[in-house]
Amino acid sequence: MRLNKLSLRDFRNYGEASVNLDPGVNLIVGDNAQGKTNLLEAVSYLGSGHSFRAQKNSEMIRFGAEFGEIYGEVHSQDRDQTLRWLLFPGRRQIFRNGAKKRTAGELSGVLQTVLFCPEDLGVLRAGASGRRRLADNALCQLRPNYDAALAEYSRILEQKSRILKDRIENPALLEILPEYNARLCQVGALLISYRARFFEALGKAAKAYHAEFSGGAEEFTLEYQTVSTVKDPFASLSQLEADLQAHLDSHRRAELDSGQCLTGPHKDDFLCCLSGIPLKSYGSQGQVRTAAISLKLAQRELMERECGETPVLLLDDVLSELDPGRQDFVLNKIRTGQVFITCCEQERFTRLGKSIEIQKGSVVGEK
């Protein structure tokens, strides 16, 4: 799996840019705030339809432009393919091989990416929302059905939130609340089932990477955390649905009093520990960094197992924060597949693949 060519139009700080890419390592070089991370965001979005920074399309469209465009020529699934996204405020259009598609799920497996950026280090220590987003982005690429279920859950949750918010002015809305709760439990059970299996496989793979990374000094473990009534996240969907319904029933009065959706898979989290000590509260900066890298390498392995091709690896200013030993470990793990690395100091990685120089949203040099 590789991206052969990337073209951007009015995306972030890029006016028009096009670059041919190396099937191995692509070193994206430039000073700060020139557009290096924007280029990685475009590659990530091209295959998944998800941004690791933006919440809205408008944030990715160049200031003053009506729309943005991302176009890529990809070789995957044993053939050449094209992907194209047109981003408008509030909507988007998707094209695969020139044919218009309705959902991002129809691009599944064409261009899978794994991103590691400095913000990932903070995710392991911050609130649960960042960790959920990190896991959801990975699962949406692995399982198109999960992507659809997550979108459906978010839609129902938003509608339920409106009911709770407007219940005082319009008490009749509460009559349909049980229907929304039932549907939330149905879709929520599916999310929990997917997440439980994903976290189990991710934890096992990350444990092996971390053991190698740390020289066996610490044991990495990952624990999936969902609502308390779910005793077995690997149970049948009908059992998970019943467990979720029981939890919603126990929180009914609290939700009515607060006017908020207080419980459900939208509150899920995962806990990473080293030798039984939670990283979130007690991990050092070095331990958090090592764990985060192990998780990303594990994610890449899971995706390669699933699709039979090595996903594109995106490293945003990560190697510059590692000591030489950790740099060597990461570089030894990216010998296969296509890799994008952003950095400010080209001299540190002159032996790696192709260099692409970025200045003020333009590609000014390739070698």
Tab-separated table of C-alpha atoms in Angstrom:
chain	number	residue	atom	x	y	z
A	1	MET	CA	0.000	0.000	0.000
A	2	ARG	CA	1.467	3.342	-1.014
A	3	LEU	CA	0.520	6.877	-1.997
A	4	ASN	CA	2.258	7.723	-5.275
A	5	LYS	CA	1.061	11.294	-5.725
A	6	LEU	CA	-0.668	13.882	-3.550
A	7	SER	CA	-2.317	17.072	-4.819
A	8	LEU	CA	-3.874	19.785	-2.674
A	9	ARG	CA	-6.003	22.788	-3.518
A	10	ASP	CA	-7.021	25.357	-0.907
A	11	PHE	CA	-6.375	22.902	1.905
A	12	ARG	CA	-5.191	24.554	5.139
A	13	ASN	CA	-2.365	26.924	4.108
A	14	TYR	CA	-1.843	25.269	0.707
A	15	GLY	CA	-3.084	27.118	-2.365
A	16	GLU	CA	-2.136	24.571	-5.007
A	17	ALA	CA	0.506	21.916	-4.446
A	18	SER	CA	1.399	18.567	-5.973
A	19	VAL	CA	4.148	16.144	-5.055
A	20	ASN	CA	5.313	12.734	-6.269
A	21	LEU	CA	6.129	10.427	-3.377
A	22	ASP	CA	8.662	7.735	-2.619
A	23	PRO	CA	7.372	4.216	-1.868
A	24	GLY	CA	9.687	4.128	1.151
A	25	VAL	CA	10.563	7.052	3.418
A	26	ASN	CA	9.405	10.598	2.647
A	27	LEU	CA	11.103	13.226	4.794
A	28	ILE	CA	8.970	16.392	5.020
A	29	VAL	CA	11.351	19.227	5.859
A	30	GLY	CA	10.701	22.850	6.787
A	31	ASP	CA	10.655	25.426	9.556
A	32	ASN	CA	7.806	25.580	12.033
A	33	ALA	CA	4.360	26.731	10.810
A	34	GLN	CA	5.133	26.108	7.115
A	35	GLY	CA	2.608	23.314	6.503
A	36	LYS	CA	4.401	20.050	7.274
A	37	THR	CA	1.699	18.765	9.626
A	38	ASN	CA	-0.988	19.994	7.220
A	39	LEU	CA	0.444	17.693	4.584
A	40	LEU	CA	0.274	14.715	6.952
A	41	GLU	CA	-3.298	15.663	7.831
A	42	ALA	CA	-4.187	15.585	4.128
A	43	VAL	CA	-2.675	12.105	3.706
A	44	SER	CA	-4.530	10.849	6.781
A	45	TYR	CA	-7.830	12.386	5.688
A	46	LEU	CA	-7.482	11.075	2.139
A	47	GLY	CA	-7.894	7.477	3.231
A	48	SER	CA	-10.159	7.790	6.266
A	49	GLY	CA	-12.299	10.915	5.974
A	50	HIS	CA	-11.285	11.810	9.524
A	51	SER	CA	-9.026	14.653	10.640
A	52	PHE	CA	-6.809	14.256	13.692
A	53	ARG	CA	-7.059	18.014	14.339
A	54	ALA	CA	-10.206	19.522	12.834
A	55	GLN	CA	-13.770	19.143	14.060
A	56	LYS	CA	-15.317	20.914	11.057
A	57	ASN	CA	-14.620	21.000	7.325
A	58	SER	CA	-14.339	24.773	7.445
A	59	GLU	CA	-11.213	24.470	9.591
A	60	MET	CA	-9.429	22.633	6.757
A	61	ILE	CA	-10.441	24.997	3.940
A	62	ARG	CA	-7.947	27.729	3.150
A	63	PHE	CA	-9.023	31.127	4.437
A	64	GLY	CA	-11.072	32.940	1.794
A	65	ALA	CA	-11.628	29.858	-0.386
A	66	GLU	CA	-15.039	28.330	-1.100
A	67	PHE	CA	-13.869	24.723	-0.832
A	68	GLY	CA	-10.770	22.580	-0.390
A	69	GLU	CA	-9.605	19.566	-2.381
A	70	ILE	CA	-7.419	16.544	-1.593
A	71	TYR	CA	-6.478	14.200	-4.430
A	72	GLY	CA	-4.291	11.131	-4.317
A	73	GLU	CA	-3.031	8.417	-6.629
A	74	VAL	CA	-2.732	5.190	-4.650
A	75	HIS	CA	-1.490	1.678	-5.279
A	76	SER	CA	-3.306	-0.820	-3.079
A	77	GLN	CA	-5.341	-4.008	-3.372
A	78	ASP	CA	-3.022	-4.974	-6.281
A	79	ARG	CA	-4.053	-2.089	-8.506
A	80	ASP	CA	-3.742	1.664	-9.050
A	81	GLN	CA	-6.600	3.752	-7.668
A	82	THR	CA	-7.500	7.398	-7.146
A	83	LEU	CA	-9.135	9.112	-4.171
A	84	ARG	CA	-10.559	12.626	-4.156
A	85	TRP	CA	-12.254	14.706	-1.473
A	86	LEU	CA	-14.012	18.028	-1.976
A	87	LEU	CA	-14.520	19.815	1.334
A	88	PHE	CA	-17.241	22.433	1.695
A	89	PRO	CA	-18.440	24.112	4.894
A	90	GLY	CA	-20.922	21.644	6.341
A	91	ARG	CA	-20.608	18.960	3.665
A	92	ARG	CA	-18.170	17.025	1.515
A	93	GLN	CA	-18.004	14.973	-1.668
A	94	ILE	CA	-16.102	11.709	-2.024
A	95	PHE	CA	-14.752	10.110	-5.204
A	96	ARG	CA	-13.037	6.763	-5.712
A	97	ASN	CA	-11.604	6.067	-9.150
A	98	GLY	CA	-13.690	8.959	-10.485
A	99	ALA	CA	-17.001	7.581	-9.192
A	100	LYS	CA	-18.863	9.528	-6.533
A	101	LYS	CA	-19.361	7.698	-3.228
A	102	ARG	CA	-21.836	8.294	-0.420
A	103	THR	CA	-19.784	7.411	2.653
A	104	ALA	CA	-16.166	7.142	3.743
A	105	GLY	CA	-16.788	3.462	4.421
A	106	GLU	CA	-16.760	2.873	0.661
A	107	LEU	CA	-13.050	3.769	0.687
A	108	SER	CA	-12.244	1.080	3.235
A	109	GLY	CA	-8.854	-0.524	2.782
A	110	VAL	CA	-7.707	1.698	-0.086
A	111	LEU	CA	-5.335	3.920	1.934
A	112	GLN	CA	-4.900	3.066	5.593
A	113	THR	CA	-2.671	5.258	7.735
A	114	VAL	CA	-1.283	5.232	11.254
A	115	LEU	CA	-0.355	8.626	12.704
A	116	PHE	CA	1.936	9.368	15.609
A	117	CYS	CA	2.202	13.011	16.670
A	118	PRO	CA	3.373	14.820	19.833
A	119	GLU	CA	-0.248	15.321	20.905
A	120	ASP	CA	-0.573	11.536	21.293
A	121	LEU	CA	1.772	11.734	24.259
A	122	GLY	CA	-0.694	13.987	26.055
A	123	VAL	CA	-3.661	11.775	25.175
A	124	LEU	CA	-2.485	9.052	27.530
A	125	ARG	CA	-2.498	11.562	30.384
A	126	ALA	CA	-5.456	13.787	29.531
A	127	GLY	CA	-9.198	13.158	29.725
A	128	ALA	CA	-10.998	10.173	28.236
A	129	SER	CA	-12.308	11.994	25.145
A	130	GLY	CA	-8.893	12.118	23.478
A	131	ARG	CA	-8.266	8.428	24.049
A	132	ARG	CA	-11.718	7.552	22.684
A	133	ARG	CA	-11.046	9.592	19.581
A	134	LEU	CA	-7.684	7.917	19.072
A	135	ALA	CA	-9.255	4.452	19.339
A	136	ASP	CA	-12.274	5.377	17.208
A	137	ASN	CA	-10.071	6.678	14.385
A	138	ALA	CA	-8.191	3.380	14.329
A	139	LEU	CA	-11.349	1.259	14.479
A	140	CYS	CA	-13.085	3.240	11.734
A	141	GLN	CA	-10.267	2.250	9.373
A	142	LEU	CA	-10.276	-1.377	10.491
A	143	ARG	CA	-14.048	-1.861	10.482
A	144	PRO	CA	-16.301	0.150	8.111
A	145	ASN	CA	-19.349	-1.150	9.999
A	146	TYR	CA	-17.952	0.385	13.160
A	147	ASP	CA	-17.665	3.743	11.421
A	148	ALA	CA	-21.350	3.562	10.441
A	149	ALA	CA	-22.408	2.460	13.931
A	150	LEU	CA	-20.427	5.255	15.558
A	151	ALA	CA	-22.063	7.845	13.301
A	152	GLU	CA	-25.506	6.392	14.085
A	153	TYR	CA	-24.822	6.417	17.824
A	154	SER	CA	-23.675	10.041	17.693
A	155	ARG	CA	-26.819	11.028	15.789
A	156	ILE	CA	-29.159	9.342	18.284
A	157	LEU	CA	-27.207	10.761	21.217
A	158	GLU	CA	-27.549	14.273	19.827
A	159	GLN	CA	-31.309	13.828	19.405
A	160	LYS	CA	-31.671	12.486	22.945
A	161	SER	CA	-29.677	15.451	24.246
A	162	ARG	CA	-32.139	17.816	22.560
A	163	ILE	CA	-35.059	16.018	24.201
A	164	LEU	CA	-33.491	16.344	27.644
A	165	LYS	CA	-32.628	19.973	27.036
A	166	ASP	CA	-36.133	20.915	25.837
A	167	ARG	CA	-38.082	18.718	28.277
A	168	ILE	CA	-39.170	21.591	30.531
A	169	GLU	CA	-40.643	23.716	27.741
A	170	ASN	CA	-42.135	20.669	26.028
A	171	PRO	CA	-42.771	17.822	28.525
A	172	ALA	CA	-44.466	15.713	25.818
A	173	LEU	CA	-41.010	14.999	24.383
A	174	LEU	CA	-40.328	12.664	27.290
A	175	GLU	CA	-42.853	10.199	25.882
A	176	ILE	CA	-40.454	9.261	23.068
A	177	LEU	CA	-37.364	9.175	25.293
A	178	PRO	CA	-37.605	5.375	25.901
A	179	GLU	CA	-37.439	4.793	22.138
A	180	TYR	CA	-34.189	6.733	21.885
A	181	ASN	CA	-32.758	4.929	24.903
A	182	ALA	CA	-33.598	1.564	23.353
A	183	ARG	CA	-31.918	2.476	20.086
A	184	LEU	CA	-28.871	3.846	21.926
A	185	CYS	CA	-28.536	0.519	23.725
A	186	GLN	CA	-28.774	-1.443	20.467
A	187	VAL	CA	-26.088	0.571	18.695
A	188	GLY	CA	-24.044	1.018	21.871
A	189	ALA	CA	-23.836	-2.753	22.328
A	190	LEU	CA	-22.287	-3.013	18.878
A	191	LEU	CA	-19.705	-0.346	19.701
A	192	ILE	CA	-18.718	-2.099	22.919
A	193	SER	CA	-18.368	-5.432	21.136
A	194	TYR	CA	-16.065	-3.940	18.504
A	195	ARG	CA	-14.034	-2.012	21.065
A	196	ALA	CA	-13.517	-4.972	23.397
A	197	ARG	CA	-11.993	-7.090	20.634
A	198	PHE	CA	-9.913	-4.231	19.299
A	199	PHE	CA	-8.444	-3.342	22.681
A	200	GLU	CA	-7.684	-6.984	23.463
A	201	ALA	CA	-5.673	-7.385	20.244
A	202	LEU	CA	-4.070	-3.927	20.556
A	203	GLY	CA	-2.984	-4.594	24.131
A	204	LYS	CA	-1.313	-7.885	23.248
A	205	ALA	CA	0.613	-6.395	20.317
A	206	ALA	CA	1.604	-3.257	22.259
A	207	LYS	CA	2.833	-5.395	25.151
A	208	ALA	CA	5.279	-7.173	22.838
A	209	TYR	CA	6.550	-3.914	21.312
A	210	HIS	CA	6.942	-2.288	24.704
A	211	ALA	CA	8.896	-5.248	26.071
A	212	GLU	CA	11.355	-4.889	23.201
A	213	PHE	CA	11.390	-1.105	23.454
A	214	SER	CA	12.102	-1.036	27.196
A	215	GLY	CA	14.366	-4.056	27.284
A	216	GLY	CA	11.803	-6.004	29.298
A	217	ALA	CA	12.120	-3.641	32.262
A	218	GLU	CA	8.355	-3.016	32.477
A	219	GLU	CA	5.201	-4.918	31.590
A	220	PHE	CA	2.662	-3.018	29.497
A	221	THR	CA	-1.054	-3.719	29.972
A	222	LEU	CA	-4.163	-2.149	28.462
A	223	GLU	CA	-7.621	-2.286	30.043
A	224	TYR	CA	-10.872	-1.340	28.297
A	225	GLN	CA	-13.296	0.547	30.548
A	226	THR	CA	-17.008	0.826	29.764
A	227	VAL	CA	-20.214	1.225	31.836
A	228	SER	CA	-20.232	-0.621	35.167
A	229	THR	CA	-23.205	-2.869	34.355
A	230	VAL	CA	-21.266	-4.480	31.494
A	231	LYS	CA	-19.446	-7.274	33.308
A	232	ASP	CA	-18.283	-9.009	30.128
A	233	PRO	CA	-17.704	-6.804	27.052
A	234	PHE	CA	-17.266	-9.997	24.988
A	235	ALA	CA	-20.826	-11.136	25.777
A	236	SER	CA	-23.517	-11.447	23.110
A	237	LEU	CA	-25.014	-8.288	21.640
A	238	SER	CA	-28.353	-9.047	23.325
A	239	GLN	CA	-26.638	-9.305	26.722
A	240	LEU	CA	-24.688	-6.097	26.161
A	241	GLU	CA	-27.883	-4.347	25.131
A	242	ALA	CA	-29.607	-5.493	28.336
A	243	ASP	CA	-26.626	-4.371	30.419
A	244	LEU	CA	-26.713	-0.918	28.831
A	245	GLN	CA	-30.458	-0.629	29.346
A	246	ALA	CA	-30.023	-1.435	33.036
A	247	HIS	CA	-27.415	1.301	33.344
A	248	LEU	CA	-29.626	3.845	31.589
A	249	ASP	CA	-32.570	2.909	33.819
A	250	SER	CA	-30.474	3.492	36.934
A	251	HIS	CA	-29.471	6.939	35.671
A	252	ARG	CA	-32.881	8.017	34.404
A	253	ARG	CA	-33.679	10.420	37.241
A	254	ALA	CA	-30.187	11.926	37.219
A	255	GLU	CA	-30.394	12.565	33.480
A	256	LEU	CA	-33.801	14.205	33.790
A	257	ASP	CA	-32.608	16.396	36.652
A	258	SER	CA	-29.413	17.454	34.859
A	259	GLY	CA	-30.825	17.588	31.326
A	260	GLN	CA	-27.766	15.726	30.056
A	261	CYS	CA	-26.846	12.271	28.716
A	262	LEU	CA	-24.752	10.995	31.590
A	263	THR	CA	-23.903	7.432	30.689
A	264	GLY	CA	-23.190	5.137	27.767
A	265	PRO	CA	-20.355	4.096	25.418
A	266	HIS	CA	-19.741	7.774	24.663
A	267	LYS	CA	-18.026	7.823	28.087
A	268	ASP	CA	-15.781	4.789	27.424
A	269	ASP	CA	-12.053	4.886	28.132
A	270	PHE	CA	-8.972	2.685	28.184
A	271	LEU	CA	-6.268	2.509	30.843
A	272	CYS	CA	-2.589	1.870	30.131
A	273	CYS	CA	-0.362	0.594	32.933
A	274	LEU	CA	3.313	-0.262	33.307
A	275	SER	CA	3.895	-3.035	35.819
A	276	GLY	CA	0.489	-2.261	37.289
A	277	ILE	CA	1.063	1.500	37.652
A	278	PRO	CA	-1.358	3.726	35.645
A	279	LEU	CA	0.475	5.886	33.118
A	280	LYS	CA	-2.263	8.510	33.263
A	281	SER	CA	-1.393	9.479	36.823
A	282	TYR	CA	2.109	8.230	37.542
A	283	GLY	CA	3.994	7.685	34.270
A	284	SER	CA	7.110	9.708	33.524
A	285	GLN	CA	7.480	11.543	30.231
A	286	GLY	CA	9.785	8.833	28.935
A	287	GLN	CA	7.398	6.053	29.952
A	288	VAL	CA	4.443	7.779	28.312
A	289	ARG	CA	6.411	8.329	25.117
A	290	THR	CA	7.492	4.688	24.971
A	291	ALA	CA	3.938	3.460	25.594
A	292	ALA	CA	2.481	5.764	22.937
A	293	ILE	CA	4.952	4.553	20.315
A	294	SER	CA	4.228	0.929	21.247
A	295	LEU	CA	0.493	1.531	20.776
A	296	LYS	CA	0.991	3.051	17.328
A	297	LEU	CA	3.264	0.270	16.146
A	298	ALA	CA	0.724	-2.229	17.474
A	299	GLN	CA	-2.070	-0.469	15.583
A	300	ARG	CA	-0.040	-0.663	12.385
A	301	GLU	CA	0.500	-4.393	12.938
A	302	LEU	CA	-3.218	-5.048	13.470
A	303	MET	CA	-4.118	-3.180	10.308
A	304	GLU	CA	-1.498	-5.066	8.306
A	305	ARG	CA	-2.877	-8.376	9.583
A	306	GLU	CA	-6.382	-7.357	8.590
A	307	CYS	CA	-5.809	-6.067	5.064
A	308	GLY	CA	-2.637	-7.936	4.098
A	309	GLU	CA	-0.849	-4.684	3.256
A	310	THR	CA	1.347	-2.415	5.363
A	311	PRO	CA	-0.440	0.848	6.259
A	312	VAL	CA	1.248	4.169	5.576
A	313	LEU	CA	2.999	5.424	8.728
A	314	LEU	CA	2.859	9.149	9.533
A	315	LEU	CA	5.368	10.468	12.092
A	316	ASP	CA	4.861	14.133	12.930
A	317	ASP	CA	7.985	15.595	14.554
A	318	VAL	CA	8.300	12.512	16.729
A	319	LEU	CA	11.864	11.329	16.186
A	320	SER	CA	13.304	14.692	17.200
A	321	GLU	CA	11.923	14.139	20.715
A	322	LEU	CA	13.540	10.723	21.141
A	323	ASP	CA	17.018	9.841	22.343
A	324	PRO	CA	19.295	8.040	19.839
A	325	GLY	CA	18.436	4.601	21.190
A	326	ARG	CA	14.691	5.130	20.819
A	327	GLN	CA	15.203	6.683	17.387
A	328	ASP	CA	17.035	3.566	16.249
A	329	PHE	CA	14.259	1.356	17.618
A	330	VAL	CA	11.548	3.240	15.714
A	331	LEU	CA	13.579	3.430	12.494
A	332	ASN	CA	14.262	-0.300	12.640
A	333	LYS	CA	10.491	-0.891	12.851
A	334	ILE	CA	9.708	1.117	9.714
A	335	ARG	CA	11.908	-0.771	7.277
A	336	THR	CA	8.818	-1.916	5.384
A	337	GLY	CA	5.984	0.117	3.949
A	338	GLN	CA	5.679	3.798	3.144
A	339	VAL	CA	6.561	6.348	5.814
A	340	PHE	CA	6.183	10.126	6.130
A	341	ILE	CA	8.397	11.890	8.683
A	342	THR	CA	8.263	15.619	9.414
A	343	CYS	CA	11.255	17.387	10.908
A	344	CYS	CA	12.981	20.749	11.019
A	345	GLU	CA	16.550	19.436	10.848
A	346	GLN	CA	17.096	17.528	7.626
A	347	GLU	CA	20.729	16.726	8.469
A	348	ARG	CA	19.623	14.335	11.203
A	349	PHE	CA	17.979	11.979	8.708
A	350	THR	CA	19.905	12.485	5.468
A	351	ARG	CA	20.153	8.735	4.881
A	352	LEU	CA	16.396	8.328	4.727
A	353	GLY	CA	14.511	8.186	1.394
A	354	LYS	CA	13.229	11.282	-0.346
A	355	SER	CA	13.308	14.820	1.053
A	356	ILE	CA	10.419	17.215	0.375
A	357	GLU	CA	10.927	20.818	1.433
A	358	ILE	CA	7.892	22.875	2.478
A	359	GLN	CA	7.739	26.680	2.717
A	360	LYS	CA	4.572	28.659	3.437
A	361	GLY	CA	2.234	25.994	2.097
A	362	SER	CA	4.249	25.258	-1.041
A	363	VAL	CA	6.510	22.419	-2.118
A	364	VAL	CA	9.762	24.229	-2.956
A	365	GLY	CA	12.123	21.296	-3.375
A	366	GLU	CA	12.286	17.531	-3.865
A	367	LYS	CA	15.356	15.336	-3.816
